[in-house]
mmCIF file of C-alpha atoms in Angstrom:
data_model
loop_
_atom_site.group_PDB
_atom_site.id
_atom_site.type_symbol
_atom_site.label_atom_id
_atom_site.label_comp_id
_atom_site.label_asym_id
_atom_site.label_seq_id
_atom_site.Cartn_x
_atom_site.Cartn_y
_atom_site.Cartn_z
ATOM 1 C CA MET A 1 10.498 18.097 -19.596
ATOM 2 C CA LYS A 2 11.317 15.239 -17.241
ATOM 3 C CA ASN A 3 9.713 11.878 -17.933
ATOM 4 C CA LEU A 4 7.199 10.730 -15.340
ATOM 5 C CA VAL A 5 8.356 7.685 -13.370
ATOM 6 C CA SER A 6 5.787 5.357 -11.819
ATOM 7 C CA ILE A 7 7.004 3.559 -8.689
ATOM 8 C CA ILE A 8 4.797 0.562 -7.912
ATOM 9 C CA ILE A 9 4.735 -0.802 -4.364
ATOM 10 C CA PRO A 10 2.692 -3.900 -3.446
ATOM 11 C CA VAL A 11 1.813 -3.723 0.254
ATOM 12 C CA TYR A 12 0.545 -6.337 2.691
ATOM 13 C CA ASN A 13 0.599 -5.933 6.489
ATOM 14 C CA ALA A 14 3.607 -3.635 6.292
ATOM 15 C CA GLU A 15 2.892 -1.239 9.162
ATOM 16 C CA ARG A 16 6.432 -1.713 10.529
ATOM 17 C CA TYR A 17 8.185 -0.711 7.300
ATOM 18 C CA ILE A 18 5.845 1.172 4.987
ATOM 19 C CA GLU A 19 6.526 4.733 6.180
ATOM 20 C CA ARG A 20 10.276 4.333 5.678
ATOM 21 C CA CYS A 21 9.656 2.733 2.281
ATOM 22 C CA ILE A 22 7.300 5.444 1.001
ATOM 23 C CA ASN A 23 9.480 8.262 2.323
ATOM 24 C CA SER A 24 12.518 6.861 0.509
ATOM 25 C CA ALA A 25 10.542 7.143 -2.741
ATOM 26 C CA LEU A 26 9.185 10.619 -1.972
ATOM 27 C CA MET A 27 12.675 11.922 -1.162
ATOM 28 C CA GLN A 28 14.193 10.939 -4.508
ATOM 29 C CA THR A 29 16.424 13.583 -6.101
ATOM 30 C CA TYR A 30 14.398 12.947 -9.276
ATOM 31 C CA ASP A 31 11.025 14.416 -8.304
ATOM 32 C CA ASN A 32 8.724 13.836 -11.281
ATOM 33 C CA ILE A 33 7.298 10.633 -9.867
ATOM 34 C CA GLU A 34 4.037 8.997 -8.933
ATOM 35 C CA ILE A 35 4.019 6.357 -6.226
ATOM 36 C CA ILE A 36 1.333 3.717 -6.529
ATOM 37 C CA ALA A 37 0.912 1.784 -3.286
ATOM 38 C CA VAL A 38 -1.353 -1.221 -3.798
ATOM 39 C CA ASN A 39 -2.705 -2.259 -0.400
ATOM 40 C CA ASP A 40 -3.367 -5.956 -0.916
ATOM 41 C CA GLY A 41 -5.936 -6.520 1.835
ATOM 42 C CA SER A 42 -3.778 -5.582 4.829
ATOM 43 C CA VAL A 43 -5.404 -6.187 8.216
ATOM 44 C CA ASP A 44 -2.986 -4.061 10.262
ATOM 45 C CA ASP A 45 -2.570 -0.242 10.256
ATOM 46 C CA THR A 46 -0.981 -0.093 6.782
ATOM 47 C CA GLN A 47 -3.970 1.725 5.239
ATOM 48 C CA VAL A 48 -4.014 4.355 8.006
ATOM 49 C CA ILE A 49 -0.311 5.099 7.515
ATOM 50 C CA LEU A 50 -0.692 5.325 3.729
ATOM 51 C CA GLU A 51 -3.626 7.745 3.985
ATOM 52 C CA LYS A 52 -1.700 9.927 6.427
ATOM 53 C CA ILE A 53 1.247 10.215 4.030
ATOM 54 C CA SER A 54 -0.986 10.845 0.979
ATOM 55 C CA GLN A 55 -2.556 13.831 2.717
ATOM 56 C CA ILE A 56 0.913 15.384 2.948
ATOM 57 C CA ASP A 57 2.156 14.475 -0.546
ATOM 58 C CA SER A 58 -0.291 13.987 -3.423
ATOM 59 C CA ARG A 59 2.280 12.004 -5.438
ATOM 60 C CA LEU A 60 1.257 8.973 -3.380
ATOM 61 C CA ILE A 61 -1.673 7.151 -4.956
ATOM 62 C CA ILE A 62 -3.364 4.402 -2.934
ATOM 63 C CA ILE A 63 -5.173 1.417 -4.407
ATOM 64 C CA SER A 64 -7.001 -0.668 -1.801
ATOM 65 C CA LYS A 65 -8.161 -4.150 -2.708
ATOM 66 C CA GLU A 66 -8.864 -7.594 -1.280
ATOM 67 C CA ASN A 67 -5.909 -9.889 -0.780
ATOM 68 C CA GLU A 68 -4.964 -11.659 -4.025
ATOM 69 C CA GLY A 69 -1.186 -11.852 -3.805
ATOM 70 C CA VAL A 70 1.809 -9.788 -4.904
ATOM 71 C CA SER A 71 1.515 -10.551 -8.644
ATOM 72 C CA ARG A 72 -2.046 -9.269 -8.962
ATOM 73 C CA ALA A 73 -1.164 -6.279 -6.777
ATOM 74 C CA ARG A 74 1.703 -5.341 -9.091
ATOM 75 C CA ASN A 75 -0.511 -5.867 -12.127
ATOM 76 C CA ASP A 76 -3.094 -3.471 -10.682
ATOM 77 C CA GLY A 77 -0.305 -0.954 -10.130
ATOM 78 C CA LEU A 78 0.923 -1.355 -13.714
ATOM 79 C CA LYS A 79 -2.570 -0.834 -15.122
ATOM 80 C CA ALA A 80 -3.071 2.319 -13.045
ATOM 81 C CA SER A 81 0.379 3.794 -13.769
ATOM 82 C CA LYS A 82 0.864 6.729 -16.149
ATOM 83 C CA GLY A 83 4.654 7.011 -16.253
ATOM 84 C CA GLU A 84 6.890 6.687 -19.287
ATOM 85 C CA LEU A 85 9.251 4.767 -16.997
ATOM 86 C CA ILE A 86 8.325 2.039 -14.508
ATOM 87 C CA ALA A 87 10.083 1.095 -11.279
ATOM 88 C CA PHE A 88 9.200 -1.221 -8.410
ATOM 89 C CA LEU A 89 9.852 -1.149 -4.683
ATOM 90 C CA ASP A 90 8.990 -3.742 -2.038
ATOM 91 C CA SER A 91 7.222 -2.448 1.061
ATOM 92 C CA ASP A 92 9.894 -3.623 3.521
ATOM 93 C CA ASP A 93 12.779 -2.192 1.467
ATOM 94 C CA PHE A 94 13.887 1.341 0.636
ATOM 95 C CA TYR A 95 15.735 3.382 -1.982
ATOM 96 C CA LYS A 96 18.866 5.439 -1.680
ATOM 97 C CA PRO A 97 17.893 9.088 -2.502
ATOM 98 C CA ASN A 98 19.516 9.008 -5.967
ATOM 99 C CA TYR A 99 18.154 5.603 -7.052
ATOM 100 C CA ILE A 100 15.753 6.866 -9.741
ATOM 101 C CA GLU A 101 18.054 9.634 -10.990
ATOM 102 C CA SER A 102 21.037 7.282 -11.341
ATOM 103 C CA MET A 103 19.020 4.633 -13.184
ATOM 104 C CA ILE A 104 17.486 7.172 -15.575
ATOM 105 C CA ASN A 105 20.821 8.852 -16.292
ATOM 106 C CA LYS A 106 22.237 5.461 -17.213
ATOM 107 C CA LEU A 107 19.286 4.759 -19.509
ATOM 108 C CA ARG A 108 19.676 8.139 -21.217
ATOM 109 C CA SER A 109 23.391 7.591 -21.819
ATOM 110 C CA ASP A 110 22.557 4.994 -24.487
ATOM 111 C CA GLU A 111 19.297 5.310 -26.418
ATOM 112 C CA THR A 112 19.464 1.644 -27.467
ATOM 113 C CA CYS A 113 18.940 0.539 -23.853
ATOM 114 C CA ASP A 114 15.359 -0.242 -22.833
ATOM 115 C CA VAL A 115 15.952 -1.174 -19.194
ATOM 116 C CA ALA A 116 18.518 -0.363 -16.516
ATOM 117 C CA THR A 117 19.505 -2.797 -13.781
ATOM 118 C CA LEU A 118 21.547 -2.889 -10.582
ATOM 119 C CA VAL A 119 24.121 -5.529 -11.468
ATOM 120 C CA THR A 120 25.316 -5.822 -7.859
ATOM 121 C CA MET A 121 21.934 -7.278 -6.798
ATOM 122 C CA SER A 122 22.465 -10.544 -8.689
ATOM 123 C CA ILE A 123 22.085 -13.808 -6.753
ATOM 124 C CA LYS A 124 25.458 -15.030 -8.030
ATOM 125 C CA ARG A 125 28.605 -13.137 -8.964
ATOM 126 C CA ASN A 126 29.110 -12.180 -12.582
ATOM 127 C CA LYS A 127 32.109 -11.029 -14.580
ATOM 128 C CA LEU A 128 30.694 -8.124 -16.539
ATOM 129 C CA ASN A 129 33.839 -6.054 -15.876
ATOM 130 C CA HIS A 130 31.955 -2.796 -15.613
ATOM 131 C CA LEU A 131 30.407 -2.807 -19.069
ATOM 132 C CA ASP A 132 28.040 0.105 -19.618
ATOM 133 C CA CYS A 133 25.611 -1.825 -21.779
ATOM 134 C CA LEU A 134 24.801 -5.478 -22.430
ATOM 135 C CA PRO A 135 22.849 -7.022 -25.335
ATOM 136 C CA SER A 136 19.576 -8.392 -23.983
ATOM 137 C CA GLN A 137 20.247 -11.844 -25.412
ATOM 138 C CA ASP A 138 23.400 -12.018 -23.277
ATOM 139 C CA GLY A 139 21.373 -10.618 -20.396
ATOM 140 C CA LEU A 140 18.931 -13.517 -20.698
ATOM 141 C CA ASP A 141 21.817 -15.976 -20.463
ATOM 142 C CA TYR A 142 23.085 -14.234 -17.329
ATOM 143 C CA LEU A 143 19.557 -14.159 -15.894
ATOM 144 C CA CYS A 144 19.177 -17.922 -16.340
ATOM 145 C CA GLN A 145 22.490 -18.414 -14.528
ATOM 146 C CA MET A 146 21.298 -16.092 -11.720
ATOM 147 C CA LYS A 147 24.129 -13.702 -12.629
ATOM 148 C CA MET A 148 21.680 -10.926 -13.521
ATOM 149 C CA PRO A 149 19.181 -9.598 -10.946
ATOM 150 C CA THR A 150 15.956 -11.604 -10.888
ATOM 151 C CA SER A 151 13.964 -9.119 -8.770
ATOM 152 C CA VAL A 152 11.967 -6.375 -10.514
ATOM 153 C CA TRP A 153 12.945 -3.795 -7.891
ATOM 154 C CA ALA A 154 16.484 -3.941 -9.329
ATOM 155 C CA TYR A 155 15.266 -2.587 -12.704
ATOM 156 C CA VAL A 156 13.826 0.546 -14.276
ATOM 157 C CA TYR A 157 11.875 -0.166 -17.471
ATOM 158 C CA LYS A 158 10.846 1.967 -20.430
ATOM 159 C CA ARG A 159 7.095 1.580 -20.590
ATOM 160 C CA GLU A 160 6.994 0.620 -24.268
ATOM 161 C CA VAL A 161 8.982 -2.585 -23.710
ATOM 162 C CA LEU A 162 6.501 -3.884 -21.155
ATOM 163 C CA LYS A 163 3.772 -3.944 -23.811
ATOM 164 C CA ASP A 164 1.209 -6.496 -22.581
ATOM 165 C CA ILE A 165 3.596 -8.185 -20.158
ATOM 166 C CA TYR A 166 2.192 -8.733 -16.671
ATOM 167 C CA PHE A 167 3.003 -10.896 -13.661
ATOM 168 C CA ASN A 168 1.647 -14.437 -13.761
ATOM 169 C CA PRO A 169 -0.518 -14.921 -10.634
ATOM 170 C CA GLU A 170 -0.155 -18.707 -10.947
ATOM 171 C CA ILE A 171 3.561 -18.416 -10.103
ATOM 172 C CA GLY A 172 4.009 -17.618 -6.419
ATOM 173 C CA PHE A 173 7.802 -17.769 -6.158
ATOM 174 C CA PHE A 174 10.438 -16.377 -8.534
ATOM 175 C CA GLU A 175 7.590 -14.625 -10.342
ATOM 176 C CA ASP A 176 10.022 -11.751 -10.920
ATOM 177 C CA PHE A 177 12.289 -14.051 -12.927
ATOM 178 C CA LEU A 178 9.434 -14.928 -15.261
ATOM 179 C CA PHE A 179 8.468 -11.264 -15.700
ATOM 180 C CA ASN A 180 12.055 -10.175 -16.401
ATOM 181 C CA TYR A 181 12.661 -13.026 -18.828
ATOM 182 C CA MET A 182 9.593 -11.974 -20.833
ATOM 183 C CA VAL A 183 10.720 -8.333 -20.817
ATOM 184 C CA LEU A 184 14.373 -8.939 -21.716
ATOM 185 C CA SER A 185 13.397 -11.269 -24.563
ATOM 186 C CA ASN A 186 11.699 -8.266 -26.206
ATOM 187 C CA THR A 187 14.373 -5.613 -25.637
ATOM 188 C CA LYS A 188 17.601 -4.621 -27.379
ATOM 189 C CA ASN A 189 20.082 -3.693 -24.687
ATOM 190 C CA ILE A 190 20.383 -3.409 -20.911
ATOM 191 C CA ALA A 191 22.063 -0.472 -19.160
ATOM 192 C CA LEU A 192 24.228 -1.682 -16.271
ATOM 193 C CA VAL A 193 24.465 0.225 -12.980
ATOM 194 C CA TYR A 194 27.078 -0.779 -10.388
ATOM 195 C CA ASP A 195 26.191 1.549 -7.490
ATOM 196 C CA ASP A 196 24.553 0.332 -4.268
ATOM 197 C CA LEU A 197 21.238 2.142 -4.538
ATOM 198 C CA TYR A 198 18.699 -0.291 -3.086
ATOM 199 C CA PHE A 199 18.412 -1.519 0.484
ATOM 200 C CA TYR A 200 16.962 -5.012 0.725
ATOM 201 C CA GLU A 201 15.464 -5.903 4.086
ATOM 202 C CA LYS A 202 15.209 -9.572 5.077
ATOM 203 C CA ASN A 203 11.666 -9.876 6.383
ATOM 204 C CA PRO A 204 11.298 -12.695 8.966
ATOM 205 C CA ASP A 205 7.630 -12.979 7.985
ATOM 206 C CA GLY A 206 8.224 -12.998 4.218
ATOM 207 C CA LEU A 207 7.827 -15.846 1.739
ATOM 208 C CA ASN A 208 11.500 -16.837 1.964
ATOM 209 C CA ALA A 209 11.049 -17.468 5.675
ATOM 210 C CA SER A 210 7.654 -19.180 5.472
ATOM 211 C CA LYS A 211 6.909 -22.901 5.493
ATOM 212 C CA TYR A 212 7.256 -24.853 2.283
ATOM 213 C CA ASN A 213 4.018 -24.746 0.305
ATOM 214 C CA ASP A 214 2.427 -24.762 -3.166
ATOM 215 C CA LYS A 215 3.564 -21.162 -3.770
ATOM 216 C CA LYS A 216 7.212 -22.122 -3.613
ATOM 217 C CA LEU A 217 6.642 -25.281 -5.639
ATOM 218 C CA SER A 218 5.049 -23.192 -8.432
ATOM 219 C CA SER A 219 8.492 -21.858 -9.421
ATOM 220 C CA ILE A 220 9.360 -25.137 -11.167
ATOM 221 C CA ASN A 221 6.508 -24.460 -13.614
ATOM 222 C CA ILE A 222 8.203 -21.293 -14.900
ATOM 223 C CA ILE A 223 10.139 -23.045 -17.652
ATOM 224 C CA ASP A 224 7.037 -24.770 -19.050
ATOM 225 C CA THR A 225 5.306 -21.393 -19.050
ATOM 226 C CA LEU A 226 8.145 -19.806 -21.047
ATOM 227 C CA LEU A 227 8.262 -22.643 -23.560
ATOM 228 C CA ASP A 228 4.535 -22.227 -24.210
ATOM 229 C CA VAL A 229 4.875 -18.645 -25.483
ATOM 230 C CA LYS A 230 6.534 -17.218 -28.590
ATOM 231 C CA LEU A 231 9.443 -14.979 -27.661
ATOM 232 C CA LYS A 232 12.006 -13.116 -29.723
ATOM 233 C CA TYR A 233 14.829 -14.832 -27.844
ATOM 234 C CA GLN A 234 15.128 -18.044 -25.827
ATOM 235 C CA SER A 235 18.243 -18.492 -23.739
ATOM 236 C CA LYS A 236 20.469 -21.520 -24.232
ATOM 237 C CA TYR A 237 20.776 -21.521 -20.426
ATOM 238 C CA LEU A 238 17.034 -21.871 -19.794
ATOM 239 C CA LEU A 239 17.399 -25.417 -18.459
ATOM 240 C CA SER A 240 20.090 -24.174 -16.088
ATOM 241 C CA ALA A 241 17.422 -21.996 -14.487
ATOM 242 C CA TYR A 242 15.125 -25.039 -14.400
ATOM 243 C CA SER A 243 17.766 -26.943 -12.426
ATOM 244 C CA TYR A 244 18.241 -23.955 -10.098
ATOM 245 C CA PHE A 245 14.507 -23.827 -9.306
ATOM 246 C CA ILE A 246 14.413 -27.580 -8.656
ATOM 247 C CA VAL A 247 17.391 -27.513 -6.290
ATOM 248 C CA THR A 248 16.088 -24.377 -4.559
ATOM 249 C CA ASN A 249 12.798 -26.149 -3.847
ATOM 250 C CA LEU A 250 14.626 -29.174 -2.465
ATOM 251 C CA LEU A 251 16.723 -26.899 -0.259
ATOM 252 C CA PHE A 252 13.632 -25.110 1.069
ATOM 253 C CA ILE A 253 12.082 -28.463 1.980
ATOM 254 C CA ALA A 254 15.291 -29.505 3.750
ATOM 255 C CA LYS A 255 15.397 -26.277 5.749
ATOM 256 C CA SER A 256 11.692 -26.381 6.602
ATOM 257 C CA ASN A 257 11.966 -29.672 8.514
ATOM 258 C CA GLN A 258 8.423 -30.476 7.332
ATOM 259 C CA ASP A 259 6.904 -33.696 6.075
ATOM 260 C CA CYS A 260 6.689 -32.909 2.344
ATOM 261 C CA GLN A 261 6.156 -36.376 0.907
ATOM 262 C CA GLN A 262 3.309 -35.084 -1.277
ATOM 263 C CA TYR A 263 5.744 -32.890 -3.203
ATOM 264 C CA TYR A 264 8.468 -35.422 -3.969
ATOM 265 C CA ASN A 265 6.753 -37.085 -6.936
ATOM 266 C CA ILE A 266 6.150 -33.700 -8.588
ATOM 267 C CA ILE A 267 9.751 -32.579 -8.116
ATOM 268 C CA ASN A 268 11.002 -35.982 -9.264
ATOM 269 C CA LYS A 269 9.045 -35.704 -12.542
ATOM 270 C CA HIS A 270 10.446 -32.222 -13.180
ATOM 271 C CA SER A 271 13.964 -33.416 -12.357
ATOM 272 C CA LYS A 272 13.682 -36.247 -14.903
ATOM 273 C CA LYS A 273 12.399 -33.825 -17.528
ATOM 274 C CA CYS A 274 15.186 -31.327 -16.837
ATOM 275 C CA ILE A 275 18.103 -33.761 -16.707
ATOM 276 C CA LYS A 276 17.259 -35.275 -20.107
ATOM 277 C CA SER A 277 18.401 -32.136 -21.934
ATOM 278 C CA LEU A 278 20.472 -30.301 -19.330
ATOM 279 C CA ASN A 279 23.987 -29.564 -20.572
ATOM 280 C CA PRO A 280 26.443 -30.165 -17.686
ATOM 281 C CA LEU A 281 28.802 -27.596 -19.189
ATOM 282 C CA ARG A 282 26.224 -24.832 -18.757
ATOM 283 C CA ILE A 283 25.621 -25.220 -15.039
ATOM 284 C CA GLU A 284 27.584 -25.543 -11.820
ATOM 285 C CA SER A 285 28.442 -29.172 -11.163
ATOM 286 C CA SER A 286 26.688 -29.214 -7.764
ATOM 287 C CA TYR A 287 23.347 -28.247 -9.333
ATOM 288 C CA TYR A 288 23.744 -30.794 -12.105
ATOM 289 C CA ILE A 289 24.539 -33.594 -9.641
ATOM 290 C CA LEU A 290 21.653 -32.691 -7.303
ATOM 291 C CA THR A 291 19.209 -32.522 -10.215
ATOM 292 C CA LEU A 292 20.454 -35.882 -11.460
ATOM 293 C CA LEU A 293 20.057 -37.435 -8.006
ATOM 294 C CA SER A 294 16.599 -35.886 -7.669
ATOM 295 C CA ALA A 295 15.598 -37.550 -10.941
ATOM 296 C CA ILE A 296 16.375 -40.839 -9.198
ATOM 297 C CA ASN A 297 15.099 -40.085 -5.690
ATOM 298 C CA SER A 298 14.064 -36.578 -4.557
ATOM 299 C CA SER A 299 13.563 -37.697 -0.957
ATOM 300 C CA PHE A 300 17.200 -38.829 -0.796
ATOM 301 C CA VAL A 301 18.392 -35.399 -1.986
ATOM 302 C CA VAL A 302 16.346 -33.679 0.713
ATOM 303 C CA ASP A 303 17.894 -35.935 3.368
ATOM 304 C CA LEU A 304 21.347 -35.179 1.958
ATOM 305 C CA LEU A 305 20.699 -31.421 1.991
ATOM 306 C CA LYS A 306 19.351 -31.646 5.554
ATOM 307 C CA LEU A 307 22.560 -33.328 6.634
ATOM 308 C CA LEU A 308 24.702 -30.670 4.952
ATOM 309 C CA TYR A 309 22.527 -27.782 6.165
ATOM 310 C CA TYR A 310 22.411 -28.771 9.831
ATOM 311 C CA LYS A 311 26.083 -29.744 9.846
ATOM 312 C CA ASN A 312 26.926 -26.267 8.549
ATOM 313 C CA LEU A 313 24.536 -24.727 11.095
ATOM 314 C CA ASN A 314 26.212 -26.565 13.971
ATOM 315 C CA VAL A 315 29.665 -25.447 12.788
ATOM 316 C CA LYS A 316 28.486 -21.816 12.725
ATOM 317 C CA ASN A 317 27.031 -22.132 16.232
ATOM 318 C CA MET A 318 30.284 -23.595 17.516
ATOM 319 C CA LYS A 319 32.206 -20.609 16.179
ATOM 320 C CA LYS A 320 30.021 -18.097 18.008
#
């Protein structure tokens, strides 16, 4: 008998995308699925569209709740799920028809693997050379270097490895990284999938496009959170991720063109803490230098990044 797969979809004001998203899950070649759409207080026609689809296909389960953010929405989906395998999908994205089947087949090819991941969805390029399986401890190192996917929608998880692991609602940006780090630190091996099976849609209204705020700043607290818990493995590249989060925050401020003076002292303190123990051999030189400069003067780094960003933008516009 086929294992049941739970596909969890957090939804907020997604009337433009949600039908395409849900249909991509319903049309999977692997059909023993339940789709849990958690409507996180949408004020558009999202609920109407979801109810219309659920009347046609009972595999769609709708949870309606007040708006509390994506982490709590995913947690509600996890608690309601019944599948032996767990997958995620964002409401503005969609699956290729064989996404679930391909991921499960890869998991079944090696019983020591607890999760499967789409290696091609990593933020940075890796050199895994088409390995079929990777020890989770190595996977953690790649994750901290952003050479393993950080997003949960790029993974399928065996339920038993999730145990009591949930999304931290206090982290509003890169919360997927924290979740995956916790999961991989308690698994044996990772099955690697190299096919393009997931279609990521850049949402102009999403968090990446929004103004700089406390949600984005919260990502620099991830490392402190991980150091406060007992895990089977801790990556030697953990501080590399710390530096990445710091520089990413500085870059977001530079791109936002906002007055963010209230954030500089916080980022400066984190930069000083990070640079004390950061090994320059375990991170790209640009991130090390920017973190070092931020430990001296975060405002200066933002001005530097603004200069580089807008110079690059002007060059691109000239080429059009």
